[in-house]
Amino acid sequence: MNGGPSGFNNAPVTRSFVVASALFTIFFGIQGRSIKLGLSYQDVIVKLRIWKLVTSVFAFSSTPELMFGLFLLYYFRVFERQIGSNKYSVFILFSIITSLLFEVLAISLLKDPAANLVTSGPYGLLFASFVPFFFDIPVSTRFRVFGVRFSDKSFIYLAGLQLLLSSWRRSILPGICGILAGSLYRLNVFGIRKAKFPEFVSSFFSRFSLPSAGNPPAAPTRDVRGNMPSFVGRQVERSHPPVPTATEPPEDSIATLVSMGFDRNSARQALVHAGNDVNIATSILLESQSH
């Protein structure tokens, strides 16, 4: 599940969101205003403080929430690699807007003027991401601890549970709203899963974001395996002779490699080279990264 490239390689939108979330949290934390960032009935319904809706999307209200939140945002970059930056931008916008609408609806129904009912932070996006995480990310390893069965996905669920319970009711409410938003996206409400922004919108993040530390520079020459330099391709061919195949790689095999963090086109080309054998394709991709 974590065998793909580290850093924000092929995930410029995630990188921009993580940086924005960290900066907003630090800015309000320095000013001592983090505790006031939550949404309340007075803010949303009575005084119409729209700026609080905007800041609540990015800024966490405490350091522990920031740590767990950024860890999950970083991990969920796998979805941007899987569906592409353009569609992932649509997923982010849909999740945020839909979860905010649910939160405002809940606040208006509860009508508690004295309390901040919703904590601040991108809970909508984070918990919307748990929906595709549950359905689309395969389990790669299983193990037991004191007789209790766990998998490599368990650590992500535990981090999400910690974040969900971090502020009790104030964090549970936006978490539930995020799960509802993610479910609506998966159900393809209004055909949202086919929606795309103009290409310049998603490419803006690639130009705007700072380079990720540790990401190798782009190779000057490429062969049919997409992201593999030609000299690496020749070495891979010696280690893994091509296996002829007349069929297009299965979508589930491509999804398995993409969920490990590999670029979709590279995954497809590696499967073609490996005769649709996922294990051989994984070896090809890992060898290409080691050179």
PDB file of C-alpha atoms in Angstrom:
ATOM      1  CA  MET A   1       0.000   0.000   0.000  1.00  0.00           C
ATOM      2  CA  ASN A   2       2.892   2.401   0.650  1.00  0.00           C
ATOM      3  CA  GLY A   3       5.300   1.093  -1.985  1.00  0.00           C
ATOM      4  CA  GLY A   4       5.046   4.114  -4.253  1.00  0.00           C
ATOM      5  CA  PRO A   5       7.253   7.176  -4.498  1.00  0.00           C
ATOM      6  CA  SER A   6       7.584   9.331  -1.396  1.00  0.00           C
ATOM      7  CA  GLY A   7       6.947  13.050  -1.221  1.00  0.00           C
ATOM      8  CA  PHE A   8       4.387  14.885  -3.339  1.00  0.00           C
ATOM      9  CA  ASN A   9       5.450  13.379  -6.635  1.00  0.00           C
ATOM     10  CA  ASN A  10       2.452  13.555  -9.031  1.00  0.00           C
ATOM     11  CA  ALA A  11       0.361  15.239  -6.309  1.00  0.00           C
ATOM     12  CA  PRO A  12       0.685  19.043  -6.742  1.00  0.00           C
ATOM     13  CA  VAL A  13      -2.879  19.778  -5.581  1.00  0.00           C
ATOM     14  CA  THR A  14      -2.360  17.848  -2.348  1.00  0.00           C
ATOM     15  CA  ARG A  15       0.923  19.652  -1.772  1.00  0.00           C
ATOM     16  CA  SER A  16      -0.755  23.058  -2.175  1.00  0.00           C
ATOM     17  CA  PHE A  17      -3.568  22.117   0.201  1.00  0.00           C
ATOM     18  CA  VAL A  18      -1.170  20.796   2.846  1.00  0.00           C
ATOM     19  CA  VAL A  19       0.947  23.964   2.680  1.00  0.00           C
ATOM     20  CA  ALA A  20      -2.152  26.187   2.874  1.00  0.00           C
ATOM     21  CA  SER A  21      -3.548  24.246   5.828  1.00  0.00           C
ATOM     22  CA  ALA A  22      -0.260  24.444   7.727  1.00  0.00           C
ATOM     23  CA  LEU A  23       0.173  28.179   7.061  1.00  0.00           C
ATOM     24  CA  PHE A  24      -3.397  29.038   8.074  1.00  0.00           C
ATOM     25  CA  THR A  25      -3.078  27.032  11.282  1.00  0.00           C
ATOM     26  CA  ILE A  26       0.270  28.599  12.203  1.00  0.00           C
ATOM     27  CA  PHE A  27      -0.972  32.111  11.381  1.00  0.00           C
ATOM     28  CA  PHE A  28      -4.050  31.901  13.608  1.00  0.00           C
ATOM     29  CA  GLY A  29      -2.103  29.991  16.268  1.00  0.00           C
ATOM     30  CA  ILE A  30       0.481  32.779  16.550  1.00  0.00           C
ATOM     31  CA  GLN A  31      -2.318  35.295  16.952  1.00  0.00           C
ATOM     32  CA  GLY A  32      -3.953  33.160  19.622  1.00  0.00           C
ATOM     33  CA  ARG A  33      -7.200  32.943  17.648  1.00  0.00           C
ATOM     34  CA  SER A  34      -7.269  29.206  16.936  1.00  0.00           C
ATOM     35  CA  ILE A  35      -9.840  28.541  19.665  1.00  0.00           C
ATOM     36  CA  LYS A  36     -12.226  31.032  18.023  1.00  0.00           C
ATOM     37  CA  LEU A  37     -12.175  29.444  14.586  1.00  0.00           C
ATOM     38  CA  GLY A  38     -15.024  26.970  15.149  1.00  0.00           C
ATOM     39  CA  LEU A  39     -18.438  27.558  13.599  1.00  0.00           C
ATOM     40  CA  SER A  40     -21.415  28.484  15.765  1.00  0.00           C
ATOM     41  CA  TYR A  41     -25.049  29.410  15.248  1.00  0.00           C
ATOM     42  CA  GLN A  42     -24.200  33.072  15.883  1.00  0.00           C
ATOM     43  CA  ASP A  43     -21.397  33.028  13.288  1.00  0.00           C
ATOM     44  CA  VAL A  44     -23.234  31.261  10.491  1.00  0.00           C
ATOM     45  CA  ILE A  45     -26.909  32.160  10.873  1.00  0.00           C
ATOM     46  CA  VAL A  46     -27.091  35.393  12.883  1.00  0.00           C
ATOM     47  CA  LYS A  47     -23.964  37.394  11.977  1.00  0.00           C
ATOM     48  CA  LEU A  48     -23.200  35.751   8.611  1.00  0.00           C
ATOM     49  CA  ARG A  49     -19.429  35.655   9.149  1.00  0.00           C
ATOM     50  CA  ILE A  50     -18.523  34.186   5.778  1.00  0.00           C
ATOM     51  CA  TRP A  51     -14.792  34.517   6.489  1.00  0.00           C
ATOM     52  CA  LYS A  52     -15.166  31.871   9.186  1.00  0.00           C
ATOM     53  CA  LEU A  53     -16.508  29.415   6.620  1.00  0.00           C
ATOM     54  CA  VAL A  54     -13.390  29.987   4.524  1.00  0.00           C
ATOM     55  CA  THR A  55     -10.864  29.726   7.364  1.00  0.00           C
ATOM     56  CA  SER A  56     -12.595  26.656   8.791  1.00  0.00           C
ATOM     57  CA  VAL A  57     -11.763  24.812   5.567  1.00  0.00           C
ATOM     58  CA  PHE A  58      -8.001  25.129   6.128  1.00  0.00           C
ATOM     59  CA  ALA A  59      -7.002  25.984   9.701  1.00  0.00           C
ATOM     60  CA  PHE A  60      -6.945  23.374  12.468  1.00  0.00           C
ATOM     61  CA  SER A  61      -7.717  24.542  15.996  1.00  0.00           C
ATOM     62  CA  SER A  62      -4.895  22.697  17.787  1.00  0.00           C
ATOM     63  CA  THR A  63      -1.441  21.239  17.195  1.00  0.00           C
ATOM     64  CA  PRO A  64      -2.465  17.558  17.661  1.00  0.00           C
ATOM     65  CA  GLU A  65      -5.276  18.001  15.131  1.00  0.00           C
ATOM     66  CA  LEU A  66      -2.809  19.625  12.744  1.00  0.00           C
ATOM     67  CA  MET A  67      -0.377  16.699  13.042  1.00  0.00           C
ATOM     68  CA  PHE A  68      -2.964  13.994  12.454  1.00  0.00           C
ATOM     69  CA  GLY A  69      -4.724  16.055   9.783  1.00  0.00           C
ATOM     70  CA  LEU A  70      -1.594  16.729   7.742  1.00  0.00           C
ATOM     71  CA  PHE A  71      -0.567  13.080   8.037  1.00  0.00           C
ATOM     72  CA  LEU A  72      -3.917  11.987   6.566  1.00  0.00           C
ATOM     73  CA  LEU A  73      -3.873  14.678   3.865  1.00  0.00           C
ATOM     74  CA  TYR A  74      -0.395  13.521   2.898  1.00  0.00           C
ATOM     75  CA  TYR A  75      -1.423   9.888   2.783  1.00  0.00           C
ATOM     76  CA  PHE A  76      -4.572  10.579   0.741  1.00  0.00           C
ATOM     77  CA  ARG A  77      -2.401  12.023  -2.044  1.00  0.00           C
ATOM     78  CA  VAL A  78      -2.739   8.504  -3.433  1.00  0.00           C
ATOM     79  CA  PHE A  79      -6.186   9.492  -4.764  1.00  0.00           C
ATOM     80  CA  GLU A  80      -4.760  12.397  -6.727  1.00  0.00           C
ATOM     81  CA  ARG A  81      -2.297   9.982  -8.319  1.00  0.00           C
ATOM     82  CA  GLN A  82      -5.126   7.583  -9.030  1.00  0.00           C
ATOM     83  CA  ILE A  83      -7.652   9.913 -10.693  1.00  0.00           C
ATOM     84  CA  GLY A  84      -5.378  12.782 -11.712  1.00  0.00           C
ATOM     85  CA  SER A  85      -4.974  16.322 -10.378  1.00  0.00           C
ATOM     86  CA  ASN A  86      -7.903  17.710 -12.354  1.00  0.00           C
ATOM     87  CA  LYS A  87     -10.535  15.308 -11.048  1.00  0.00           C
ATOM     88  CA  TYR A  88      -9.002  15.394  -7.578  1.00  0.00           C
ATOM     89  CA  SER A  89      -9.489  19.172  -7.562  1.00  0.00           C
ATOM     90  CA  VAL A  90     -13.166  18.543  -8.309  1.00  0.00           C
ATOM     91  CA  PHE A  91     -13.298  15.992  -5.472  1.00  0.00           C
ATOM     92  CA  ILE A  92     -11.783  18.513  -3.034  1.00  0.00           C
ATOM     93  CA  LEU A  93     -14.196  21.288  -4.015  1.00  0.00           C
ATOM     94  CA  PHE A  94     -17.232  19.000  -3.965  1.00  0.00           C
ATOM     95  CA  SER A  95     -16.283  17.513  -0.589  1.00  0.00           C
ATOM     96  CA  ILE A  96     -15.667  20.900   1.015  1.00  0.00           C
ATOM     97  CA  ILE A  97     -18.817  22.590  -0.300  1.00  0.00           C
ATOM     98  CA  THR A  98     -21.097  19.630   0.383  1.00  0.00           C
ATOM     99  CA  SER A  99     -19.779  19.027   3.888  1.00  0.00           C
ATOM    100  CA  LEU A 100     -20.077  22.752   4.676  1.00  0.00           C
ATOM    101  CA  LEU A 101     -23.711  22.696   3.556  1.00  0.00           C
ATOM    102  CA  PHE A 102     -24.380  19.742   5.852  1.00  0.00           C
ATOM    103  CA  GLU A 103     -22.614  21.524   8.719  1.00  0.00           C
ATOM    104  CA  VAL A 104     -24.631  24.715   8.230  1.00  0.00           C
ATOM    105  CA  LEU A 105     -27.824  22.654   8.106  1.00  0.00           C
ATOM    106  CA  ALA A 106     -26.901  20.877  11.348  1.00  0.00           C
ATOM    107  CA  ILE A 107     -26.013  24.171  13.065  1.00  0.00           C
ATOM    108  CA  SER A 108     -29.316  25.741  12.024  1.00  0.00           C
ATOM    109  CA  LEU A 109     -31.246  22.737  13.348  1.00  0.00           C
ATOM    110  CA  LEU A 110     -29.405  22.521  16.670  1.00  0.00           C
ATOM    111  CA  LYS A 111     -29.695  26.295  17.300  1.00  0.00           C
ATOM    112  CA  ASP A 112     -27.237  26.489  20.177  1.00  0.00           C
ATOM    113  CA  PRO A 113     -26.220  30.198  20.317  1.00  0.00           C
ATOM    114  CA  ALA A 114     -23.723  29.731  23.132  1.00  0.00           C
ATOM    115  CA  ALA A 115     -21.348  27.122  21.702  1.00  0.00           C
ATOM    116  CA  ASN A 116     -19.047  26.511  18.740  1.00  0.00           C
ATOM    117  CA  LEU A 117     -20.688  23.397  17.354  1.00  0.00           C
ATOM    118  CA  VAL A 118     -18.136  22.640  14.627  1.00  0.00           C
ATOM    119  CA  THR A 119     -14.375  22.625  15.087  1.00  0.00           C
ATOM    120  CA  SER A 120     -12.113  24.178  12.469  1.00  0.00           C
ATOM    121  CA  GLY A 121     -10.117  22.223   9.897  1.00  0.00           C
ATOM    122  CA  PRO A 122     -10.563  20.364   6.570  1.00  0.00           C
ATOM    123  CA  TYR A 123     -12.625  17.625   8.197  1.00  0.00           C
ATOM    124  CA  GLY A 124     -14.980  17.505   5.235  1.00  0.00           C
ATOM    125  CA  LEU A 125     -12.208  16.634   2.793  1.00  0.00           C
ATOM    126  CA  LEU A 126     -10.432  14.269   5.182  1.00  0.00           C
ATOM    127  CA  PHE A 127     -13.443  12.159   6.066  1.00  0.00           C
ATOM    128  CA  ALA A 128     -14.820  12.263   2.533  1.00  0.00           C
ATOM    129  CA  SER A 129     -11.509  10.638   1.546  1.00  0.00           C
ATOM    130  CA  PHE A 130     -12.179   7.728   3.878  1.00  0.00           C
ATOM    131  CA  VAL A 131     -15.008   6.599   1.572  1.00  0.00           C
ATOM    132  CA  PRO A 132     -12.756   5.790  -1.431  1.00  0.00           C
ATOM    133  CA  PHE A 133     -10.097   4.631   1.021  1.00  0.00           C
ATOM    134  CA  PHE A 134     -12.500   1.986   2.365  1.00  0.00           C
ATOM    135  CA  PHE A 135     -13.754   0.835  -1.041  1.00  0.00           C
ATOM    136  CA  ASP A 136     -10.814   1.305  -3.411  1.00  0.00           C
ATOM    137  CA  ILE A 137      -7.548   0.860  -1.498  1.00  0.00           C
ATOM    138  CA  PRO A 138      -6.652  -2.841  -1.190  1.00  0.00           C
ATOM    139  CA  VAL A 139      -5.170  -4.423   1.920  1.00  0.00           C
ATOM    140  CA  SER A 140      -1.593  -5.495   1.245  1.00  0.00           C
ATOM    141  CA  THR A 141      -0.605  -7.016   4.606  1.00  0.00           C
ATOM    142  CA  ARG A 142      -2.441  -8.517   7.577  1.00  0.00           C
ATOM    143  CA  PHE A 143      -1.094  -9.302  11.040  1.00  0.00           C
ATOM    144  CA  ARG A 144      -2.207 -10.076  14.594  1.00  0.00           C
ATOM    145  CA  VAL A 145      -1.461  -8.252  17.830  1.00  0.00           C
ATOM    146  CA  PHE A 146      -2.485 -10.122  20.994  1.00  0.00           C
ATOM    147  CA  GLY A 147      -4.870 -12.179  18.893  1.00  0.00           C
ATOM    148  CA  VAL A 148      -6.539  -9.143  17.296  1.00  0.00           C
ATOM    149  CA  ARG A 149      -6.390  -8.955  13.504  1.00  0.00           C
ATOM    150  CA  PHE A 150      -5.007  -5.791  11.910  1.00  0.00           C
ATOM    151  CA  SER A 151      -4.007  -4.724   8.421  1.00  0.00           C
ATOM    152  CA  ASP A 152      -1.802  -1.978   7.030  1.00  0.00           C
ATOM    153  CA  LYS A 153      -4.981   0.096   6.597  1.00  0.00           C
ATOM    154  CA  SER A 154      -5.691  -0.070  10.335  1.00  0.00           C
ATOM    155  CA  PHE A 155      -3.168   2.679  11.124  1.00  0.00           C
ATOM    156  CA  ILE A 156      -4.973   5.093   8.802  1.00  0.00           C
ATOM    157  CA  TYR A 157      -8.317   4.249  10.421  1.00  0.00           C
ATOM    158  CA  LEU A 158      -6.799   4.797  13.881  1.00  0.00           C
ATOM    159  CA  ALA A 159      -5.442   8.197  12.846  1.00  0.00           C
ATOM    160  CA  GLY A 160      -8.866   9.102  11.498  1.00  0.00           C
ATOM    161  CA  LEU A 161     -10.547   7.934  14.717  1.00  0.00           C
ATOM    162  CA  GLN A 162      -8.164  10.053  16.784  1.00  0.00           C
ATOM    163  CA  LEU A 163      -9.003  13.088  14.658  1.00  0.00           C
ATOM    164  CA  LEU A 164     -12.724  12.337  14.775  1.00  0.00           C
ATOM    165  CA  LEU A 165     -12.726  12.245  18.576  1.00  0.00           C
ATOM    166  CA  SER A 166     -10.204  15.047  19.108  1.00  0.00           C
ATOM    167  CA  SER A 167     -12.840  17.631  20.026  1.00  0.00           C
ATOM    168  CA  TRP A 168     -15.676  15.215  20.755  1.00  0.00           C
ATOM    169  CA  ARG A 169     -18.998  16.548  19.428  1.00  0.00           C
ATOM    170  CA  ARG A 170     -17.325  19.511  17.711  1.00  0.00           C
ATOM    171  CA  SER A 171     -15.197  17.158  15.583  1.00  0.00           C
ATOM    172  CA  ILE A 172     -17.661  14.275  15.221  1.00  0.00           C
ATOM    173  CA  LEU A 173     -20.215  16.500  13.478  1.00  0.00           C
ATOM    174  CA  PRO A 174     -17.924  17.691  10.636  1.00  0.00           C
ATOM    175  CA  GLY A 175     -16.512  14.168  10.361  1.00  0.00           C
ATOM    176  CA  ILE A 176     -19.978  12.745   9.706  1.00  0.00           C
ATOM    177  CA  CYS A 177     -20.691  15.536   7.226  1.00  0.00           C
ATOM    178  CA  GLY A 178     -17.459  14.665   5.396  1.00  0.00           C
ATOM    179  CA  ILE A 179     -18.407  10.986   5.173  1.00  0.00           C
ATOM    180  CA  LEU A 180     -21.804  11.975   3.741  1.00  0.00           C
ATOM    181  CA  ALA A 181     -20.072  14.199   1.168  1.00  0.00           C
ATOM    182  CA  GLY A 182     -17.703  11.375   0.187  1.00  0.00           C
ATOM    183  CA  SER A 183     -20.637   8.971  -0.146  1.00  0.00           C
ATOM    184  CA  LEU A 184     -22.477  11.366  -2.458  1.00  0.00           C
ATOM    185  CA  TYR A 185     -19.348  11.696  -4.593  1.00  0.00           C
ATOM    186  CA  ARG A 186     -19.011   7.930  -4.823  1.00  0.00           C
ATOM    187  CA  LEU A 187     -22.695   7.643  -5.803  1.00  0.00           C
ATOM    188  CA  ASN A 188     -21.855  10.027  -8.663  1.00  0.00           C
ATOM    189  CA  VAL A 189     -24.561  12.537  -7.742  1.00  0.00           C
ATOM    190  CA  PHE A 190     -25.143  14.948 -10.667  1.00  0.00           C
ATOM    191  CA  GLY A 191     -22.439  13.044 -12.570  1.00  0.00           C
ATOM    192  CA  ILE A 192     -19.806  14.705 -10.392  1.00  0.00           C
ATOM    193  CA  ARG A 193     -17.216  11.960 -10.940  1.00  0.00           C
ATOM    194  CA  LYS A 194     -17.033  12.859 -14.627  1.00  0.00           C
ATOM    195  CA  ALA A 195     -16.697  16.598 -14.011  1.00  0.00           C
ATOM    196  CA  LYS A 196     -13.423  18.361 -14.804  1.00  0.00           C
ATOM    197  CA  PHE A 197     -12.003  21.830 -14.418  1.00  0.00           C
ATOM    198  CA  PRO A 198     -10.387  23.614 -17.355  1.00  0.00           C
ATOM    199  CA  GLU A 199      -6.876  22.246 -17.622  1.00  0.00           C
ATOM    200  CA  PHE A 200      -5.234  25.519 -16.577  1.00  0.00           C
ATOM    201  CA  VAL A 201      -6.843  25.255 -13.127  1.00  0.00           C
ATOM    202  CA  SER A 202      -5.122  22.006 -12.127  1.00  0.00           C
ATOM    203  CA  SER A 203      -1.889  22.883 -13.937  1.00  0.00           C
ATOM    204  CA  PHE A 204      -1.783  26.110 -11.896  1.00  0.00           C
ATOM    205  CA  PHE A 205      -0.943  24.083  -8.797  1.00  0.00           C
ATOM    206  CA  SER A 206       2.048  22.509 -10.522  1.00  0.00           C
ATOM    207  CA  ARG A 207       3.480  25.940 -11.330  1.00  0.00           C
ATOM    208  CA  PHE A 208       2.478  27.588  -8.059  1.00  0.00           C
ATOM    209  CA  SER A 209       3.674  24.904  -5.624  1.00  0.00           C
ATOM    210  CA  LEU A 210       7.250  24.724  -4.409  1.00  0.00           C
ATOM    211  CA  PRO A 211       9.253  21.707  -5.629  1.00  0.00           C
ATOM    212  CA  SER A 212       8.979  18.666  -3.379  1.00  0.00           C
ATOM    213  CA  ALA A 213      12.153  17.790  -1.543  1.00  0.00           C
ATOM    214  CA  GLY A 214      13.633  14.521  -2.667  1.00  0.00           C
ATOM    215  CA  ASN A 215      11.740  14.254  -5.934  1.00  0.00           C
ATOM    216  CA  PRO A 216      14.093  13.328  -8.763  1.00  0.00           C
ATOM    217  CA  PRO A 217      14.276  15.654 -11.744  1.00  0.00           C
ATOM    218  CA  ALA A 218      12.375  14.661 -14.826  1.00  0.00           C
ATOM    219  CA  ALA A 219      14.261  12.293 -17.084  1.00  0.00           C
ATOM    220  CA  PRO A 220      15.269  13.783 -20.419  1.00  0.00           C
ATOM    221  CA  THR A 221      14.484  10.657 -22.427  1.00  0.00           C
ATOM    222  CA  ARG A 222      11.650   8.210 -22.016  1.00  0.00           C
ATOM    223  CA  ASP A 223      10.678   4.902 -23.519  1.00  0.00           C
ATOM    224  CA  VAL A 224       7.316   3.111 -23.775  1.00  0.00           C
ATOM    225  CA  ARG A 225       7.199   2.607 -20.011  1.00  0.00           C
ATOM    226  CA  GLY A 226       6.307   6.276 -19.524  1.00  0.00           C
ATOM    227  CA  ASN A 227       8.405   7.441 -16.566  1.00  0.00           C
ATOM    228  CA  MET A 228      11.391   5.160 -17.061  1.00  0.00           C
ATOM    229  CA  PRO A 229      14.579   6.610 -18.603  1.00  0.00           C
ATOM    230  CA  SER A 230      15.762   4.741 -21.669  1.00  0.00           C
ATOM    231  CA  PHE A 231      18.920   3.380 -20.041  1.00  0.00           C
ATOM    232  CA  VAL A 232      16.841   2.070 -17.116  1.00  0.00           C
ATOM    233  CA  GLY A 233      14.412   0.527 -19.576  1.00  0.00           C
ATOM    234  CA  ARG A 234      17.236  -1.465 -21.154  1.00  0.00           C
ATOM    235  CA  GLN A 235      18.374  -2.694 -17.736  1.00  0.00           C
ATOM    236  CA  VAL A 236      14.801  -3.639 -16.821  1.00  0.00           C
ATOM    237  CA  GLU A 237      14.392  -5.532 -20.073  1.00  0.00           C
ATOM    238  CA  ARG A 238      17.463  -7.608 -19.203  1.00  0.00           C
ATOM    239  CA  SER A 239      16.030  -8.370 -15.729  1.00  0.00           C
ATOM    240  CA  HIS A 240      12.425  -8.780 -16.888  1.00  0.00           C
ATOM    241  CA  PRO A 241      12.184  -9.868 -20.544  1.00  0.00           C
ATOM    242  CA  PRO A 242       8.976  -8.608 -22.185  1.00  0.00           C
ATOM    243  CA  VAL A 243       6.024 -10.974 -21.990  1.00  0.00           C
ATOM    244  CA  PRO A 244       3.848 -10.533 -25.081  1.00  0.00           C
ATOM    245  CA  THR A 245       0.195  -9.763 -24.367  1.00  0.00           C
ATOM    246  CA  ALA A 246      -2.630  -8.836 -26.665  1.00  0.00           C
ATOM    247  CA  THR A 247      -5.001  -7.631 -23.972  1.00  0.00           C
ATOM    248  CA  GLU A 248      -5.235  -4.258 -22.288  1.00  0.00           C
ATOM    249  CA  PRO A 249      -4.203  -4.408 -18.609  1.00  0.00           C
ATOM    250  CA  PRO A 250      -7.211  -4.945 -16.304  1.00  0.00           C
ATOM    251  CA  GLU A 251      -8.436  -1.828 -14.562  1.00  0.00           C
ATOM    252  CA  ASP A 252      -8.181  -3.455 -11.133  1.00  0.00           C
ATOM    253  CA  SER A 253      -4.499  -4.256 -11.742  1.00  0.00           C
ATOM    254  CA  ILE A 254      -3.822  -0.664 -12.757  1.00  0.00           C
ATOM    255  CA  ALA A 255      -5.732   0.561  -9.689  1.00  0.00           C
ATOM    256  CA  THR A 256      -3.661  -1.715  -7.444  1.00  0.00           C
ATOM    257  CA  LEU A 257      -0.393  -0.215  -8.706  1.00  0.00           C
ATOM    258  CA  VAL A 258      -1.760   3.337  -8.613  1.00  0.00           C
ATOM    259  CA  SER A 259      -2.903   2.821  -5.009  1.00  0.00           C
ATOM    260  CA  MET A 260       0.725   2.000  -4.204  1.00  0.00           C
ATOM    261  CA  GLY A 261       1.644   5.488  -5.407  1.00  0.00           C
ATOM    262  CA  PHE A 262       2.794   4.859  -8.989  1.00  0.00           C
ATOM    263  CA  ASP A 263       1.771   7.049 -11.905  1.00  0.00           C
ATOM    264  CA  ARG A 264      -1.208   5.623 -13.803  1.00  0.00           C
ATOM    265  CA  ASN A 265       0.429   5.676 -17.226  1.00  0.00           C
ATOM    266  CA  SER A 266       3.624   4.104 -15.877  1.00  0.00           C
ATOM    267  CA  ALA A 267       1.555   1.405 -14.152  1.00  0.00           C
ATOM    268  CA  ARG A 268      -0.281   0.569 -17.366  1.00  0.00           C
ATOM    269  CA  GLN A 269       2.920   0.415 -19.404  1.00  0.00           C
ATOM    270  CA  ALA A 270       4.628  -1.745 -16.786  1.00  0.00           C
ATOM    271  CA  LEU A 271       1.695  -4.174 -16.854  1.00  0.00           C
ATOM    272  CA  VAL A 272       1.887  -4.354 -20.644  1.00  0.00           C
ATOM    273  CA  HIS A 273       5.616  -5.078 -20.371  1.00  0.00           C
ATOM    274  CA  ALA A 274       4.959  -7.703 -17.648  1.00  0.00           C
ATOM    275  CA  GLY A 275       2.147  -9.505 -19.434  1.00  0.00           C
ATOM    276  CA  ASN A 276      -0.380  -8.168 -16.876  1.00  0.00           C
ATOM    277  CA  ASP A 277       1.492  -9.772 -13.976  1.00  0.00           C
ATOM    278  CA  VAL A 278       1.141  -7.321 -11.069  1.00  0.00           C
ATOM    279  CA  ASN A 279       4.172  -8.667  -9.186  1.00  0.00           C
ATOM    280  CA  ILE A 280       6.500  -8.348 -12.162  1.00  0.00           C
ATOM    281  CA  ALA A 281       5.064  -4.909 -12.969  1.00  0.00           C
ATOM    282  CA  THR A 282       5.723  -3.793  -9.394  1.00  0.00           C
ATOM    283  CA  SER A 283       9.329  -4.975  -9.662  1.00  0.00           C
ATOM    284  CA  ILE A 284       9.737  -3.064 -12.922  1.00  0.00           C
ATOM    285  CA  LEU A 285       8.418   0.143 -11.401  1.00  0.00           C
ATOM    286  CA  LEU A 286      10.531  -0.175  -8.271  1.00  0.00           C
ATOM    287  CA  GLU A 287      13.667  -0.902 -10.300  1.00  0.00           C
ATOM    288  CA  SER A 288      13.007   2.165 -12.441  1.00  0.00           C
ATOM    289  CA  GLN A 289      12.903   4.322  -9.287  1.00  0.00           C
ATOM    290  CA  SER A 290      16.112   2.898  -7.850  1.00  0.00           C
ATOM    291  CA  HIS A 291      18.199   4.143 -10.780  1.00  0.00           C
TER     292      HIS A 291
END
